């Protein structure tokens, strides 16, 4: 017998009902902000375009940022980045796709590996870095889109100096899209990605042809490179040192595994091993990485050779828009404008990919941990919160692409490093020695890359720290504020437990004795039954049921309860495992009432010790002041006093 217990409160106002439309479930199967499950999946290459909104759109600013960060060494640093992409990040996320195929990503893998509060806190820290990654993706992409709009020669004069307000308008439009719905995202993504990659291919091919026709640019670059650095080994050393600054080119992998539920599966695949979907995700990741690597190498070489270094500096015509500079320079203003429009659209819609990532992560973890209000399961309130944060970031950074690059790279690198750690631990647990060694080496490389990026650009860590601090504070306040909520979506009684409850309900009363087992001996049950009947004035002929809550992970907030009935030394006992004793007792009482129509009573003892310390014990370990907290949970859950289960304390 399964009885639903915890119910979300339905808002009374029309606005409230609209905001709470489409509560997202915990399975990670939702395909957009207003869908609880994927009803129409797509082929892997179409889903790749959804991921590509974030990944491929970095071509709009990556070559310029690379040239600004690495200077003349940019092509060699890009080669190092591409090697790390193909032989580091790609193998890691192909493994993540196999082990976290529900779209949970590497964070879910680490959550399983680290139980109790340590795991929860670690996930919260990773969520802080993920929030940094996705939020800065929204603001940085919109800022670069506005930079392309302002730099276009056909842009109206009133665009000049309007970087901030144009960026805010683009972010607001993104928010409106998500408030309305996002069901056609993949179709739009396919068109935008196809057009954008085609235009970039034209620009790169023309640029390469121009280099072939003018080999002197190679000689000039080569001469300047060695004049500046002097020795080939020094050039290689500089490339190895500066390539972490190019980490923006690694974005998109975490999003790639987050969208796995979108990919076509096979009806013949078992739910716990969907090989068809996993193969599709691996093709997605591999194809995207290869395409991006080719563009990164060719765009880095051509922009470094053909654009004066001064133009990459702040205020230069190629700052944040290197390929757009080449499009206008070699293909004319008309083609350049088409390229600008395409870039603006994909950069703007790249924020949609990042927003989808946020909406995939936050409802999956924070409400389940009790570390966010229930409304955080709904998409529209979250969209409003995220857009407000994006506005604040844009205003603080004045829509400056370069200023946000450090925070973006930090978020990307920490997520990839955490994924590397997760697959390394997974390989070790499965005793896969070659994979363990390989992933271990990759982890060390990413740890070095992340550390170097943080040292070189500490602003990224500071921004991530603000996100982490905000999440931790909100989580703590929410966890305390939700202490007296029912935490069990369902309570399942096994046949024996169902029989116990039904038999007593036929007599018109349900009397439970809350029991904390110690020795579980017949003497213990007899003494408990005798004391409760004596001090609580339970009639001699009344039938009672012992209710025992055996502790589990107290860091869990929500958990479906399984109640098992048994006979112990002639006494009827209901046992349930849970990390929160008072909330569990309240949930079982309400479930028994709803199943039988009889309002139960539970008999408890006062907890010895200081009530304040007991309250802190309850918040951390789930035990402490059992009786008063149980009563408060019931009071919050059932406003009707006549239908509220009674708590009797002695």
Coordinates of C-alpha atoms in Angstrom, one line a residue, residues 123-644:
X123 CA 27.9 19.2 -4.5
X124 CA 26.9 22.7 -3.4
X125 CA 30.5 23.9 -4.1
X126 CA 30.4 22.3 -7.5
X127 CA 27.0 23.9 -8.1
X128 CA 28.6 27.2 -7.3
X129 CA 31.2 26.7 -10.0
X130 CA 28.5 25.4 -12.4
X131 CA 26.5 28.5 -11.7
X132 CA 29.5 30.6 -12.5
X133 CA 30.0 28.8 -15.7
X134 CA 26.4 29.0 -16.9
X135 CA 25.7 32.5 -15.6
X136 CA 28.8 34.0 -17.1
X137 CA 28.0 32.2 -20.4
X138 CA 24.7 34.1 -20.5
X139 CA 26.2 37.5 -19.7
X140 CA 29.5 37.1 -21.6
X141 CA 27.7 35.8 -24.8
X142 CA 25.1 38.6 -24.6
X143 CA 27.9 41.1 -24.1
X144 CA 29.8 39.8 -27.1
X145 CA 26.7 39.8 -29.2
X146 CA 26.2 43.5 -28.3
X147 CA 29.8 44.2 -29.2
X148 CA 29.2 42.6 -32.7
X149 CA 26.1 44.7 -33.1
X150 CA 27.9 48.0 -32.2
X151 CA 30.9 47.3 -34.3
X152 CA 28.9 46.6 -37.5
X153 CA 29.3 49.6 -39.9
X154 CA 25.5 49.6 -40.6
X155 CA 24.7 49.9 -36.9
X156 CA 22.7 53.1 -36.0
X157 CA 24.7 55.8 -34.3
X158 CA 22.7 55.5 -31.1
X159 CA 24.2 52.1 -30.6
X160 CA 27.6 53.7 -29.8
X161 CA 28.3 53.4 -26.1
X162 CA 25.3 51.3 -25.6
X163 CA 27.1 48.0 -24.7
X164 CA 25.4 47.7 -21.3
X165 CA 21.8 48.5 -22.2
X166 CA 22.0 46.4 -25.4
X167 CA 23.3 43.4 -23.4
X168 CA 20.5 43.9 -20.9
X169 CA 17.9 43.9 -23.6
X170 CA 19.3 40.7 -25.1
X171 CA 19.3 39.0 -21.7
X172 CA 15.7 40.2 -21.1
X173 CA 14.6 38.7 -24.4
X174 CA 16.2 35.4 -23.4
X175 CA 14.3 35.5 -20.2
X176 CA 11.0 36.1 -22.1
X177 CA 11.7 33.1 -24.3
X178 CA 12.0 30.8 -21.2
X179 CA 9.0 32.4 -19.5
X180 CA 6.9 31.6 -22.5
X181 CA 8.3 28.1 -23.3
X182 CA 11.2 26.4 -25.0
X183 CA 9.8 23.5 -26.9
X184 CA 11.2 24.4 -30.3
X185 CA 14.7 25.0 -29.0
X186 CA 16.3 22.2 -31.0
X187 CA 14.8 23.3 -34.3
X188 CA 16.0 26.8 -33.8
X189 CA 19.4 25.5 -32.6
X190 CA 19.9 23.4 -35.8
X191 CA 19.3 26.3 -38.1
X192 CA 21.5 28.7 -36.1
X193 CA 24.4 26.3 -35.7
X194 CA 24.3 25.2 -39.3
X195 CA 24.3 28.8 -40.6
X196 CA 27.0 29.9 -38.2
X197 CA 29.4 27.1 -38.9
X198 CA 28.9 27.5 -42.6
X199 CA 29.7 31.2 -42.4
X200 CA 32.7 30.5 -40.3
X201 CA 33.9 27.9 -42.7
X202 CA 33.7 30.5 -45.5
X203 CA 35.7 33.0 -43.4
X204 CA 38.4 30.5 -42.4
X205 CA 38.8 29.1 -46.0
X206 CA 39.1 32.6 -47.4
X207 CA 41.6 33.5 -44.7
X208 CA 43.7 30.4 -45.3
X209 CA 43.7 31.2 -49.0
X210 CA 44.8 34.8 -48.3
X211 CA 47.7 33.4 -46.2
X212 CA 48.7 31.0 -49.1
X213 CA 48.6 33.9 -51.5
X214 CA 50.7 36.0 -49.1
X215 CA 53.2 33.7 -47.4
X216 CA 55.1 36.8 -46.2
X217 CA 52.6 37.0 -43.3
X218 CA 53.9 33.6 -42.1
X219 CA 57.5 34.9 -42.3
X220 CA 56.6 38.1 -40.5
X221 CA 54.8 36.2 -37.7
X222 CA 57.6 33.6 -37.4
X223 CA 60.3 36.3 -37.2
X224 CA 58.3 38.3 -34.6
X225 CA 57.7 35.2 -32.6
X226 CA 61.4 34.3 -32.2
X227 CA 62.4 37.9 -31.9
X228 CA 60.1 38.1 -28.9
X229 CA 60.9 34.7 -27.3
X230 CA 64.2 33.7 -28.9
X231 CA 64.2 29.9 -28.6
X232 CA 61.9 27.2 -29.9
X233 CA 61.9 25.5 -26.5
X234 CA 60.9 28.8 -24.9
X235 CA 58.0 29.1 -27.3
X236 CA 56.8 25.6 -26.3
X237 CA 57.2 26.5 -22.6
X238 CA 55.3 29.7 -23.0
X239 CA 52.5 27.8 -24.9
X240 CA 52.2 25.3 -22.1
X241 CA 52.1 28.1 -19.5
X242 CA 49.5 30.3 -21.3
X243 CA 47.2 27.7 -22.8
X244 CA 45.0 27.6 -19.6
X245 CA 44.0 31.2 -20.5
X246 CA 42.3 29.7 -23.6
X247 CA 40.1 27.4 -21.6
X248 CA 37.0 29.0 -23.0
X249 CA 37.4 26.6 -25.9
X250 CA 36.6 23.7 -23.6
X251 CA 33.1 24.8 -22.7
X252 CA 30.2 22.7 -23.7
X253 CA 31.2 19.2 -22.5
X254 CA 29.1 19.4 -19.3
X255 CA 26.1 20.6 -21.3
X256 CA 26.7 17.8 -23.7
X257 CA 26.0 15.1 -21.1
X258 CA 23.2 17.2 -19.5
X259 CA 21.1 16.9 -22.7
X260 CA 21.4 13.1 -23.0
X261 CA 17.7 12.5 -22.3
X262 CA 17.0 14.4 -25.5
X263 CA 18.7 11.7 -27.6
X264 CA 16.8 8.9 -29.3
X265 CA 17.0 5.6 -27.4
X266 CA 15.8 2.1 -28.3
X267 CA 12.8 0.5 -26.8
X268 CA 14.8 -2.7 -26.5
X269 CA 17.4 -1.1 -24.3
X270 CA 17.0 -1.8 -20.5
X271 CA 16.3 1.4 -18.5
X272 CA 19.5 1.0 -16.5
X273 CA 21.7 0.5 -19.6
X274 CA 20.4 2.5 -22.6
X275 CA 23.2 1.7 -25.0
X276 CA 21.6 3.4 -28.0
X277 CA 21.4 6.7 -26.1
X278 CA 24.9 6.3 -24.8
X279 CA 26.3 5.7 -28.3
X280 CA 24.4 8.7 -29.5
X281 CA 25.8 10.9 -26.7
X282 CA 29.3 9.7 -27.5
X283 CA 28.9 10.5 -31.1
X284 CA 27.6 13.9 -30.1
X285 CA 30.6 14.6 -27.9
X286 CA 33.2 13.3 -30.4
X287 CA 31.8 15.1 -33.4
X288 CA 31.4 18.4 -31.6
X289 CA 35.0 18.1 -30.2
X290 CA 36.5 17.4 -33.7
X291 CA 34.6 20.2 -35.4
X292 CA 35.5 22.7 -32.7
X293 CA 39.1 21.6 -32.7
X294 CA 39.4 22.1 -36.4
X295 CA 37.9 25.6 -36.1
X296 CA 40.1 26.5 -33.1
X297 CA 43.3 25.6 -34.9
X298 CA 42.5 27.3 -38.2
X299 CA 40.9 30.4 -36.7
X300 CA 43.8 30.9 -34.2
X301 CA 46.5 30.7 -37.0
X302 CA 44.7 32.9 -39.5
X303 CA 43.6 35.6 -37.0
X304 CA 47.1 35.7 -35.5
X305 CA 48.8 36.0 -38.9
X306 CA 46.3 38.4 -40.5
X307 CA 45.3 40.8 -37.7
X308 CA 47.7 43.3 -36.2
X309 CA 48.2 42.5 -32.5
X310 CA 47.2 46.0 -31.5
X311 CA 43.7 45.4 -32.9
X312 CA 43.1 42.6 -30.2
X313 CA 43.6 45.1 -27.4
X314 CA 40.7 46.7 -25.6
X315 CA 39.2 49.3 -28.0
X316 CA 40.7 47.6 -31.0
X317 CA 38.5 46.5 -33.9
X318 CA 39.2 42.8 -33.4
X319 CA 38.8 42.8 -29.7
X320 CA 36.2 40.1 -28.9
X321 CA 35.4 39.6 -32.7
X322 CA 38.5 38.4 -34.5
X323 CA 36.7 36.3 -37.2
X324 CA 34.1 39.1 -37.7
X325 CA 37.1 41.4 -38.4
X326 CA 38.3 39.0 -41.1
X327 CA 34.8 38.6 -42.6
X328 CA 34.5 42.4 -43.0
X329 CA 38.2 42.8 -44.2
X330 CA 38.2 40.1 -46.9
X331 CA 34.6 39.5 -47.8
X332 CA 33.1 42.9 -47.7
X333 CA 30.6 44.8 -45.5
X334 CA 27.5 42.9 -46.8
X335 CA 28.9 39.5 -46.0
X336 CA 30.4 40.8 -42.8
X337 CA 27.0 42.1 -41.7
X338 CA 25.4 38.7 -42.4
X339 CA 28.2 37.1 -40.3
X340 CA 27.6 39.7 -37.5
X341 CA 23.9 38.9 -37.5
X342 CA 24.5 35.2 -37.4
X343 CA 27.0 35.7 -34.6
X344 CA 24.7 37.9 -32.6
X345 CA 21.9 35.4 -32.9
X346 CA 24.0 32.3 -31.8
X347 CA 25.7 34.2 -29.0
X348 CA 22.3 35.4 -27.8
X349 CA 20.8 31.9 -28.0
X350 CA 24.0 30.4 -26.4
X351 CA 22.6 31.9 -23.3
X352 CA 19.6 29.6 -23.8
X353 CA 21.8 26.6 -23.7
X354 CA 23.4 27.9 -20.5
X355 CA 19.9 28.7 -19.0
X356 CA 18.8 25.2 -19.8
X357 CA 21.9 23.9 -18.0
X358 CA 21.0 25.9 -14.9
X359 CA 17.4 24.7 -15.0
X360 CA 18.6 21.2 -15.3
X361 CA 20.9 21.4 -12.2
X362 CA 19.1 23.6 -9.6
X363 CA 15.8 21.7 -9.5
X364 CA 17.6 18.4 -9.4
X365 CA 19.6 19.1 -6.3
X366 CA 18.7 22.0 -4.1
X367 CA 15.0 21.4 -3.4
X368 CA 15.8 17.7 -2.9
X369 CA 18.4 18.6 -0.3
X370 CA 15.9 21.0 1.4
X371 CA 18.3 23.7 0.5
X372 CA 16.0 25.8 -1.7
X373 CA 12.3 26.6 -1.4
X374 CA 9.8 24.3 -3.1
X375 CA 9.2 26.9 -5.8
X376 CA 12.7 26.3 -7.0
X377 CA 11.3 23.2 -8.6
X378 CA 9.3 25.4 -11.0
X379 CA 11.1 26.9 -13.9
X380 CA 9.5 30.3 -14.3
X381 CA 10.5 31.6 -10.8
X382 CA 14.0 30.3 -11.4
X383 CA 14.2 32.1 -14.8
X384 CA 13.3 35.4 -13.1
X385 CA 16.0 34.9 -10.4
X386 CA 18.6 34.0 -13.0
X387 CA 17.8 36.9 -15.2
X388 CA 18.0 39.3 -12.3
X389 CA 21.5 37.8 -11.4
X390 CA 22.5 38.2 -15.1
X391 CA 21.4 41.9 -15.0
X392 CA 23.5 42.4 -11.9
X393 CA 26.6 40.8 -13.4
X394 CA 26.3 42.8 -16.6
X395 CA 26.0 46.1 -14.8
X396 CA 29.0 45.2 -12.4
X397 CA 31.2 44.2 -15.3
X398 CA 29.8 46.9 -17.7
X399 CA 29.2 44.2 -20.3
X400 CA 33.0 43.7 -20.8
X401 CA 33.8 40.4 -22.5
X402 CA 37.5 40.4 -21.4
X403 CA 36.6 41.1 -17.8
X404 CA 34.3 38.1 -17.6
X405 CA 36.6 35.6 -19.3
X406 CA 38.5 34.6 -16.1
X407 CA 35.3 33.7 -14.3
X408 CA 34.0 31.7 -17.3
X409 CA 37.3 29.8 -17.6
X410 CA 37.4 29.0 -13.9
X411 CA 33.9 27.6 -14.0
X412 CA 34.6 25.5 -17.1
X413 CA 37.9 24.1 -15.8
X414 CA 36.5 23.2 -12.3
X415 CA 33.6 21.3 -13.8
X416 CA 35.9 19.4 -16.2
X417 CA 38.4 18.7 -13.4
X418 CA 35.6 17.4 -11.2
X419 CA 34.5 15.1 -14.0
X420 CA 38.1 13.8 -14.3
X421 CA 38.2 13.1 -10.6
X422 CA 34.8 11.3 -10.8
X423 CA 35.8 9.0 -13.7
X424 CA 39.2 8.3 -12.1
X425 CA 37.5 7.2 -8.9
X426 CA 35.1 5.1 -10.9
X427 CA 37.9 3.3 -12.8
X428 CA 39.7 2.6 -9.5
X429 CA 36.5 1.1 -7.9
X430 CA 36.0 -1.1 -10.9
X431 CA 39.7 -2.1 -10.7
X432 CA 40.4 -1.0 -14.3
X433 CA 44.1 -0.3 -13.9
X434 CA 44.8 1.1 -17.5
X435 CA 41.8 3.5 -17.3
X436 CA 42.6 4.5 -13.8
X437 CA 46.2 5.5 -14.8
X438 CA 45.0 7.3 -17.9
X439 CA 42.3 9.2 -16.2
X440 CA 44.6 9.9 -13.3
X441 CA 47.1 11.6 -15.7
X442 CA 44.3 13.6 -17.2
X443 CA 43.1 14.7 -13.8
X444 CA 46.6 15.9 -12.9
X445 CA 46.8 17.9 -16.1
X446 CA 43.4 19.5 -15.5
X447 CA 44.3 20.2 -11.9
X448 CA 47.4 22.0 -13.1
X449 CA 45.4 23.9 -15.8
X450 CA 42.8 25.0 -13.2
X451 CA 45.4 26.0 -10.6
X452 CA 47.4 28.0 -13.2
X453 CA 44.2 29.7 -14.5
X454 CA 43.2 30.7 -10.9
X455 CA 46.7 32.0 -10.2
X456 CA 46.8 34.0 -13.4
X457 CA 43.2 35.2 -13.2
X458 CA 42.1 35.2 -9.5
X459 CA 39.1 37.3 -10.3
X460 CA 37.4 34.1 -11.7
X461 CA 37.8 32.3 -8.3
X462 CA 36.5 35.4 -6.5
X463 CA 33.4 35.5 -8.6
X464 CA 32.9 31.7 -8.2
X465 CA 33.4 32.1 -4.4
X466 CA 30.6 34.7 -4.3
X467 CA 28.3 32.2 -6.1
X468 CA 29.4 29.4 -3.7
X469 CA 28.9 31.6 -0.7
X470 CA 25.4 32.7 -1.9
X471 CA 24.4 29.1 -2.5
X472 CA 25.7 27.9 0.9
X473 CA 23.9 30.8 2.8
X474 CA 20.7 30.3 0.9
X475 CA 20.9 26.5 1.4
X476 CA 21.5 26.9 5.2
X477 CA 18.6 29.4 5.6
X478 CA 16.3 27.2 3.5
X479 CA 17.2 24.0 5.3
X480 CA 16.5 25.6 8.7
X481 CA 13.3 27.2 7.3
X482 CA 12.0 24.0 5.9
X483 CA 12.8 21.9 9.0
X484 CA 9.2 21.4 9.9
X485 CA 8.0 20.3 6.5
X486 CA 6.9 16.8 5.6
X487 CA 9.7 15.3 3.7
X488 CA 8.3 12.0 2.4
X489 CA 6.6 12.2 -1.0
X490 CA 5.2 8.7 -0.4
X491 CA 4.9 6.2 2.4
X492 CA 4.7 2.5 1.3
X493 CA 3.4 -0.1 3.8
X494 CA 4.3 -3.7 3.3
X495 CA 1.5 -6.3 3.6
X496 CA 2.2 -7.0 7.3
X497 CA 2.2 -3.3 8.1
X498 CA -0.9 -2.8 6.1
X499 CA -2.6 -5.7 8.0
X500 CA -1.6 -4.2 11.4
X501 CA -3.0 -0.8 10.6
X502 CA -6.2 -2.1 8.9
X503 CA -7.0 -4.4 11.9
X504 CA -6.7 -1.6 14.4
X505 CA -8.6 0.9 12.2
X506 CA -11.6 -1.5 12.2
X507 CA -11.7 -1.1 16.0
X508 CA -11.8 2.7 15.5
X509 CA -8.4 3.6 16.9
X510 CA -4.8 3.7 15.8
X511 CA -2.3 3.9 18.8
X512 CA 1.4 4.1 18.0
X513 CA 4.2 4.0 20.5
X514 CA 7.3 5.8 19.3
X515 CA 10.2 3.5 20.2
X516 CA 14.0 4.1 19.9
X517 CA 15.4 0.5 19.9
X518 CA 18.5 -0.3 21.8
X519 CA 18.9 -4.0 22.5
X520 CA 15.7 -5.0 20.7
X521 CA 15.1 -7.6 23.4
X522 CA 11.7 -8.9 24.6
X523 CA 12.4 -7.2 28.0
X524 CA 12.9 -3.8 26.3
X525 CA 9.6 -4.0 24.4
X526 CA 7.8 -5.2 27.5
X527 CA 9.2 -2.4 29.6
X528 CA 8.4 0.2 27.0
X529 CA 4.8 -1.0 26.6
X530 CA 4.3 -1.1 30.4
X531 CA 5.7 2.4 31.0
X532 CA 3.6 4.0 28.2
X533 CA 0.4 2.3 29.4
X534 CA 1.1 3.4 32.9
X535 CA 2.2 7.0 32.4
X536 CA 0.2 7.8 29.3
X537 CA -3.0 6.2 30.6
X538 CA -3.4 3.9 27.7
X539 CA -6.4 1.6 28.4
X540 CA -5.4 -1.9 29.4
X541 CA -7.3 -3.5 26.6
X542 CA -6.2 -1.1 23.9
X543 CA -4.0 -2.4 21.1
X544 CA -0.8 -0.6 20.3
X545 CA 1.8 -0.7 17.5
X546 CA 5.4 0.1 18.0
X547 CA 6.8 2.6 15.5
X548 CA 10.6 2.6 15.1
X549 CA 12.7 4.9 12.9
X550 CA 16.1 3.5 12.2
X551 CA 18.6 6.2 11.2
X552 CA 20.0 6.6 7.8
X553 CA 21.7 9.5 5.9
X554 CA 20.6 12.6 7.9
X555 CA 21.7 14.9 5.1
X556 CA 18.9 13.6 2.8
X557 CA 15.9 15.9 2.9
X558 CA 13.3 14.1 0.8
X559 CA 13.0 10.3 0.8
X560 CA 10.2 7.9 0.0
X561 CA 9.5 5.8 3.1
X562 CA 9.1 2.0 3.2
X563 CA 7.4 0.8 6.3
X564 CA 8.0 -2.9 7.2
X565 CA 5.8 -4.7 9.7
X566 CA 6.9 -7.6 11.9
X567 CA 6.1 -9.3 15.2
X568 CA 8.8 -9.1 17.9
X569 CA 8.3 -11.0 21.1
X570 CA 4.6 -10.9 20.8
X571 CA 4.5 -7.1 20.0
X572 CA 3.6 -5.6 16.6
X573 CA 6.3 -3.4 15.2
X574 CA 6.6 -1.0 12.2
X575 CA 10.1 -0.2 11.1
X576 CA 11.2 2.4 8.7
X577 CA 14.6 3.8 7.7
X578 CA 15.1 7.5 7.5
X579 CA 17.5 10.3 8.3
X580 CA 14.9 12.5 10.0
X581 CA 13.0 10.9 12.9
X582 CA 10.2 13.5 13.8
X583 CA 9.3 14.2 10.1
X584 CA 9.2 10.5 9.4
X585 CA 6.9 9.8 12.4
X586 CA 4.6 12.5 11.2
X587 CA 4.5 11.2 7.6
X588 CA 3.7 7.7 8.8
X589 CA 0.8 9.0 11.0
X590 CA -0.7 11.0 8.2
X591 CA -0.3 8.1 5.7
X592 CA -2.1 5.8 8.1
X593 CA -4.9 8.3 8.6
X594 CA -5.3 8.8 4.9
X595 CA -5.3 5.1 4.2
X596 CA -7.9 4.2 6.9
X597 CA -9.8 7.4 7.8
X598 CA -8.9 7.0 11.4
X599 CA -6.9 9.8 13.1
X600 CA -4.0 8.1 15.0
X601 CA -2.3 9.0 18.2
X602 CA 1.4 8.6 18.9
X603 CA 2.9 8.3 22.4
X604 CA 6.4 9.7 23.0
X605 CA 8.8 10.4 25.8
X606 CA 10.4 13.8 26.4
X607 CA 14.0 14.0 25.2
X608 CA 16.5 14.4 28.0
X609 CA 19.1 17.2 27.7
X610 CA 19.2 20.9 26.8
X611 CA 16.4 21.7 24.3
X612 CA 18.7 24.1 22.3
X613 CA 21.4 21.5 21.8
X614 CA 18.7 18.9 21.0
X615 CA 17.4 21.3 18.3
X616 CA 20.9 21.6 16.8
X617 CA 21.2 17.8 16.9
X618 CA 17.9 17.5 15.0
X619 CA 19.1 19.9 12.3
X620 CA 22.4 18.0 11.8
X621 CA 21.6 14.4 12.6
X622 CA 17.8 14.2 12.3
X623 CA 17.2 13.3 15.9
X624 CA 16.8 15.3 19.1
X625 CA 13.6 16.9 20.2
X626 CA 11.4 14.2 18.7
X627 CA 8.0 14.9 20.3
X628 CA 7.7 18.7 19.9
X629 CA 9.1 18.6 16.4
X630 CA 6.7 15.8 15.4
X631 CA 3.8 17.9 16.7
X632 CA 5.0 21.0 14.9
X633 CA 5.4 19.1 11.6
X634 CA 1.9 17.8 12.0
X635 CA 0.6 21.3 12.8
X636 CA 2.2 22.7 9.6
X637 CA 0.9 19.8 7.5
X638 CA -2.7 19.6 8.8
X639 CA -4.4 22.9 9.7
X640 CA -7.7 21.0 10.7
X641 CA -7.3 20.1 14.4
X642 CA -9.9 17.4 14.1
X643 CA -8.0 15.6 11.4
X644 CA -4.5 16.2 12.9

